[in-house]
mmCIF file of C-alpha atoms in Angstrom:
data_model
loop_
_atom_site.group_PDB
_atom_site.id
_atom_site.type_symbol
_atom_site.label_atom_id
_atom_site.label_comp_id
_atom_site.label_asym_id
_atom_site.label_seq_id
_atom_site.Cartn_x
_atom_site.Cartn_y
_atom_site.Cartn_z
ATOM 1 C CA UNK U 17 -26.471 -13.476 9.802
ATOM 2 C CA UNK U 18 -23.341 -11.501 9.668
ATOM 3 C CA UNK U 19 -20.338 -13.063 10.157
ATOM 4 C CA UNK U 20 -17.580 -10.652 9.237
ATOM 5 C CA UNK U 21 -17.216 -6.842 8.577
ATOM 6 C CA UNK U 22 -13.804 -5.612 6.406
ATOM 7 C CA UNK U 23 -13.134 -1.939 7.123
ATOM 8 C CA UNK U 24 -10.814 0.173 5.000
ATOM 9 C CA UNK U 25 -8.524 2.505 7.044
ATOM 10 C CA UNK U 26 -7.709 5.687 5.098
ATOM 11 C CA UNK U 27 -10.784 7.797 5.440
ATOM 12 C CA UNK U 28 -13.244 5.314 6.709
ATOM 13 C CA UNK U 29 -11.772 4.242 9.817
ATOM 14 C CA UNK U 30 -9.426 7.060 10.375
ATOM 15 C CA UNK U 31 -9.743 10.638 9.937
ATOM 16 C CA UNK U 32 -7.257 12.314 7.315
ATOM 17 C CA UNK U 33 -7.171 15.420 10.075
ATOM 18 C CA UNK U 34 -6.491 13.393 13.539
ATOM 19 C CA UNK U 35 -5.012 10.223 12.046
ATOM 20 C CA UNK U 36 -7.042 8.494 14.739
ATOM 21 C CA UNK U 37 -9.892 6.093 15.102
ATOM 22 C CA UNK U 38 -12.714 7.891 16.674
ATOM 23 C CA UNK U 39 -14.051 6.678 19.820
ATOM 24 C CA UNK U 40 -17.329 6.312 18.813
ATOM 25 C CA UNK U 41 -15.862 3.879 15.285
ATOM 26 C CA UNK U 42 -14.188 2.176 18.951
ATOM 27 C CA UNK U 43 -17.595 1.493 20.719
ATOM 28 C CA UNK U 44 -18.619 0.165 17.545
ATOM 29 C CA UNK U 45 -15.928 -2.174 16.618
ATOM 30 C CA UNK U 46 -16.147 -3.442 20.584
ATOM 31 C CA UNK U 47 -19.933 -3.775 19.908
ATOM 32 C CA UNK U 48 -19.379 -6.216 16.333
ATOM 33 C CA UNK U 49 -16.685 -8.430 18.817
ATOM 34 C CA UNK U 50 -19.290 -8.821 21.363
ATOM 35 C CA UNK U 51 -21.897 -10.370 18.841
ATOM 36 C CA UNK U 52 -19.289 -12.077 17.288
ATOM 37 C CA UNK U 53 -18.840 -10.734 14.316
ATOM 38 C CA UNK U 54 -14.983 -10.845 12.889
ATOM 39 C CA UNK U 55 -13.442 -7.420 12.446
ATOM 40 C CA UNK U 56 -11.205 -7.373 9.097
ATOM 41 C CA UNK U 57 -9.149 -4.778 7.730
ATOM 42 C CA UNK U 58 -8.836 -4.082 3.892
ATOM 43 C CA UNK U 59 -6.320 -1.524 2.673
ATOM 44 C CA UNK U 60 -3.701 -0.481 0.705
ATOM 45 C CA UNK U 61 -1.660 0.098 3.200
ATOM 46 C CA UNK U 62 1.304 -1.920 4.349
ATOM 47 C CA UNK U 63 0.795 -3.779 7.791
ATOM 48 C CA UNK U 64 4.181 -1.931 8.520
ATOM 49 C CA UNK U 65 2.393 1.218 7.769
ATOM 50 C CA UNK U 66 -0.436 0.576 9.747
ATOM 51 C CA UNK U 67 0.159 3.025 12.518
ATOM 52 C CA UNK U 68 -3.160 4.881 13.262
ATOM 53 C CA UNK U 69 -5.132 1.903 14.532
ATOM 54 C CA UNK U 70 -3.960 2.096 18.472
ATOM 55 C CA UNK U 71 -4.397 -1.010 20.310
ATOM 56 C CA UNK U 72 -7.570 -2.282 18.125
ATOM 57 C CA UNK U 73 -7.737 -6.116 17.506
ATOM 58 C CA UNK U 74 -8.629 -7.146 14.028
ATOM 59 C CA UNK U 75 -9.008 -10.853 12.750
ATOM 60 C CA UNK U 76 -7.235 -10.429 9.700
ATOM 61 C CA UNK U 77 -5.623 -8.127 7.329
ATOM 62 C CA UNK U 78 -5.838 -7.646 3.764
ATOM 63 C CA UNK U 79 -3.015 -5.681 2.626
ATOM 64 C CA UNK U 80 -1.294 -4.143 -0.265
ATOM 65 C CA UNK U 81 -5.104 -4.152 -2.389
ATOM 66 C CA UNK U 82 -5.427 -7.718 -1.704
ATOM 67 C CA UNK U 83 -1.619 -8.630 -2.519
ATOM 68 C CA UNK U 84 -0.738 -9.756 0.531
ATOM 69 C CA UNK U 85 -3.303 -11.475 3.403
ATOM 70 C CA UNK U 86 -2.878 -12.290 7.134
ATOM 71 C CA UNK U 87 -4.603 -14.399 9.450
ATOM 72 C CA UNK U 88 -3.846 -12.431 12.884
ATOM 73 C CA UNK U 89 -0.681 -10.464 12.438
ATOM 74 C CA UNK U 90 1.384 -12.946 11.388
ATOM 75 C CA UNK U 91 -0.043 -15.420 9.304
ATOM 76 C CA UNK U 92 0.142 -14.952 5.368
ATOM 77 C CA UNK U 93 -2.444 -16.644 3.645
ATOM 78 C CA UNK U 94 -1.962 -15.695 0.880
ATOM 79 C CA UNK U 95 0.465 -13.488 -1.769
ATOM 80 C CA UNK U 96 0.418 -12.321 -5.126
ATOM 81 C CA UNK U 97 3.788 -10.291 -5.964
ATOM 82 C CA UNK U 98 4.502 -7.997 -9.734
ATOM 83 C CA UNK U 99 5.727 -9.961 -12.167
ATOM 84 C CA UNK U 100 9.779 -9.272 -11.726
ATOM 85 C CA UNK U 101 9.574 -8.646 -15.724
ATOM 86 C CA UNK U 102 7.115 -5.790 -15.046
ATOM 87 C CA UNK U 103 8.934 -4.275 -12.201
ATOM 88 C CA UNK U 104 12.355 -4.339 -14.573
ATOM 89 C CA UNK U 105 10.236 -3.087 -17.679
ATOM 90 C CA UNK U 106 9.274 0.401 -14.964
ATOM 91 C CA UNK U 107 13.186 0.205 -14.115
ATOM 92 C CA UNK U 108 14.252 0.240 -17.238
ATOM 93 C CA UNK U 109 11.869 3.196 -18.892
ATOM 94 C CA UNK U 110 12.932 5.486 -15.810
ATOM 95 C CA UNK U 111 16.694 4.942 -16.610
ATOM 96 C CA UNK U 112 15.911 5.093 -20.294
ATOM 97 C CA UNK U 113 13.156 7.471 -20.944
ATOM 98 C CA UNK U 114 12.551 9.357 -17.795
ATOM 99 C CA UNK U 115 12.541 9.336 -14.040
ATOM 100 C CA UNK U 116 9.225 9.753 -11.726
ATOM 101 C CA UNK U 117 9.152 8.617 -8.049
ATOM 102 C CA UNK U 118 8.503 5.491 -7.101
ATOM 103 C CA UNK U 119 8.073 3.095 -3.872
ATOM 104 C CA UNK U 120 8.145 -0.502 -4.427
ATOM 105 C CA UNK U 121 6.942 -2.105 -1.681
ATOM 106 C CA UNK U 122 7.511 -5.797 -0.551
ATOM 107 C CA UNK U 123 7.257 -8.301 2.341
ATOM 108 C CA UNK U 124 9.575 -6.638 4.382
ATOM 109 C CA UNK U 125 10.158 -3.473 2.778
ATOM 110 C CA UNK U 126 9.849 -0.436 1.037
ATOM 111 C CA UNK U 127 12.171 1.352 -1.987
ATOM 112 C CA UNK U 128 11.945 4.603 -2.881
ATOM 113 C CA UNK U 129 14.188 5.387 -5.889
ATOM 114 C CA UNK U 130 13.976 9.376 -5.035
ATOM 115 C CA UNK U 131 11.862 11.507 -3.561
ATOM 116 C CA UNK U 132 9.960 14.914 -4.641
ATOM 117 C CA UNK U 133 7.048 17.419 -2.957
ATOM 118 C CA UNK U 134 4.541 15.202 -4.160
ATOM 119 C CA UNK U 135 6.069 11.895 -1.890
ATOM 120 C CA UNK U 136 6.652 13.871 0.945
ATOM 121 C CA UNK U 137 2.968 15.330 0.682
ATOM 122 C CA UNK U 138 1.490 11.996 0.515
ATOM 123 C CA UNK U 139 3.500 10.830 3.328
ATOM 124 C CA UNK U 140 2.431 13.631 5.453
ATOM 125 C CA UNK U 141 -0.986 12.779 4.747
ATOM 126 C CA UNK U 142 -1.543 9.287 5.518
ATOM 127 C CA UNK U 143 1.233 9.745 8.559
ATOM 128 C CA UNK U 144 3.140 6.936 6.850
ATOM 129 C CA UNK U 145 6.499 6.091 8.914
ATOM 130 C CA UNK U 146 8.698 7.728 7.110
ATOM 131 C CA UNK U 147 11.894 5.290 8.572
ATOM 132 C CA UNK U 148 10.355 2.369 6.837
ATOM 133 C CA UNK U 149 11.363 4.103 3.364
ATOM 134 C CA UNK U 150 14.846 2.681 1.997
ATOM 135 C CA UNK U 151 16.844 3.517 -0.934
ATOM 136 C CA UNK U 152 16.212 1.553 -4.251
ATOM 137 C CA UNK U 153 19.454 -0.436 -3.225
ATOM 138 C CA UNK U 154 17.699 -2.299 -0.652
ATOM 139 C CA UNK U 155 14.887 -4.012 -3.266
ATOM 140 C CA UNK U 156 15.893 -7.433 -3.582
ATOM 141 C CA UNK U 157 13.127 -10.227 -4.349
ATOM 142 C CA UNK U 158 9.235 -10.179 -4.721
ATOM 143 C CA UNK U 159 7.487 -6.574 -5.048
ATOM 144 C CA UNK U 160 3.606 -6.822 -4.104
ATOM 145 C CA UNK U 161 2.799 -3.238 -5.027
ATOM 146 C CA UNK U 162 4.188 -0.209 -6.595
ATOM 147 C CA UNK U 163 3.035 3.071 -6.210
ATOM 148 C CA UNK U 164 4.512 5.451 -8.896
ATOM 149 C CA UNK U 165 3.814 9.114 -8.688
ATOM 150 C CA UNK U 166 3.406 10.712 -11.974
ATOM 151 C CA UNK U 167 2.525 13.631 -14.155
ATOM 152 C CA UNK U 168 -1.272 13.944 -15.981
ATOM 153 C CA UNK U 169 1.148 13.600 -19.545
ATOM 154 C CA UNK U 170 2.945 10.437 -18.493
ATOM 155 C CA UNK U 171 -0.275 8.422 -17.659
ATOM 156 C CA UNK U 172 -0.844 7.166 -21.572
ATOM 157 C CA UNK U 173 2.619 5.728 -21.966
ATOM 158 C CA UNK U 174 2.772 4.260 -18.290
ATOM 159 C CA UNK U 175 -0.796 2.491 -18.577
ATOM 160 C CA UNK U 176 0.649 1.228 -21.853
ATOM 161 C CA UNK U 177 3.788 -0.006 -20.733
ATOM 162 C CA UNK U 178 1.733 -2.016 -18.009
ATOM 163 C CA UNK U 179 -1.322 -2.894 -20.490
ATOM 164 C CA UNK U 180 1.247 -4.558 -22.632
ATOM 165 C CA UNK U 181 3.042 -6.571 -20.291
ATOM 166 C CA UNK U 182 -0.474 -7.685 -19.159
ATOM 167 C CA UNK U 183 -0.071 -7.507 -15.325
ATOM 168 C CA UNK U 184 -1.713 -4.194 -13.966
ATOM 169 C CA UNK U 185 -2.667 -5.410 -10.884
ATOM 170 C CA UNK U 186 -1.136 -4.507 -7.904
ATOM 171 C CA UNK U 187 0.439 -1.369 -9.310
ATOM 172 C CA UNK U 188 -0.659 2.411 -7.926
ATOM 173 C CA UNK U 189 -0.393 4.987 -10.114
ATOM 174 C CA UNK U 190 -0.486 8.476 -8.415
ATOM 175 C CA UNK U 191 -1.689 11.487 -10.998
ATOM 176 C CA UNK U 192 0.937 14.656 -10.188
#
């Protein structure tokens, strides 16, 4: 017997060209409730950047690639941040070596240390809030995921610099 389902938002649940839950994915979701079944959601999203599910009810959240859980809305049950060494290793190449964009996301926020066409397109896609994106000033304490948006000739060297410090998880990198 099933006892849960764990939906994934981007594409599954919700269309890249309305940014809305059909109403037939609705009837369905209402149908699993009715027999019981628990309705999760599994993403890479934020829960702050969950925006596109209207007024559906969901048991449970699992966020940030499995980074950060929720019972409800407001329960964490569990977290896993980036090891703070990792996130000053990326810090420290981009000040060093070279700059790409990146948003380092965390409980409570999200820090973006610049923006180019690339962010603003993937924004525009997933109809991410665009308000919940603070300067790099604001990161203070645990990052959960980073998603770094890079050129097809920087992917060697960044894998490496994560492959050596023996922590990829967690991380997004997004090909130029």
């Amino acid at each position: 017997m099933i006892k849960a389902i764990f939906f994934d938002i981007d594409g599954t649940l919700v269309s890249f060209d309305t940014h809305r839950v059909p109403d037939s994915a609705v009837k369905a979701l209402k149908t699993l409730r009715e027999k019981g079944i628990k309705i999760f959601i599994a993403t890479g999203r934020h829960l702050k950047a969950i925006n596109n599910l209207g007024d559906l009810e969901f048991d449970g959240y699992i966020t940030l690639n499995g980074s950060y859980c929720i019972e409800g809305k407001k329960k964490v049950i569990y977290k896993h941040s980036i090891k703070p060494e990792n996130i000053r290793s990326l810090m420290k190449y981009q000040h060093e070596v070279e700059k790409f964009p990146c948003i380092y996301v965390q409980e409570n926020n999200f820090a973006l240390n610049y923006e180019n066409q690339e962010v603003d397109d993937l924004v525009r896609l997933l109809d991410f809030p665009r308000e919940v994106l603070n300067p790099l000033t604001h990161l203070k304490g645990d990052v959960y995921q980073l998603i770094a948006f890079f050129a097809p000739e920087q992917e060697k060297i960044l894998c490496l610099l994560f492959l050596i410090a023996r922590q990829p998880a967690g991380i997004l990198l997004l090909q130029m």
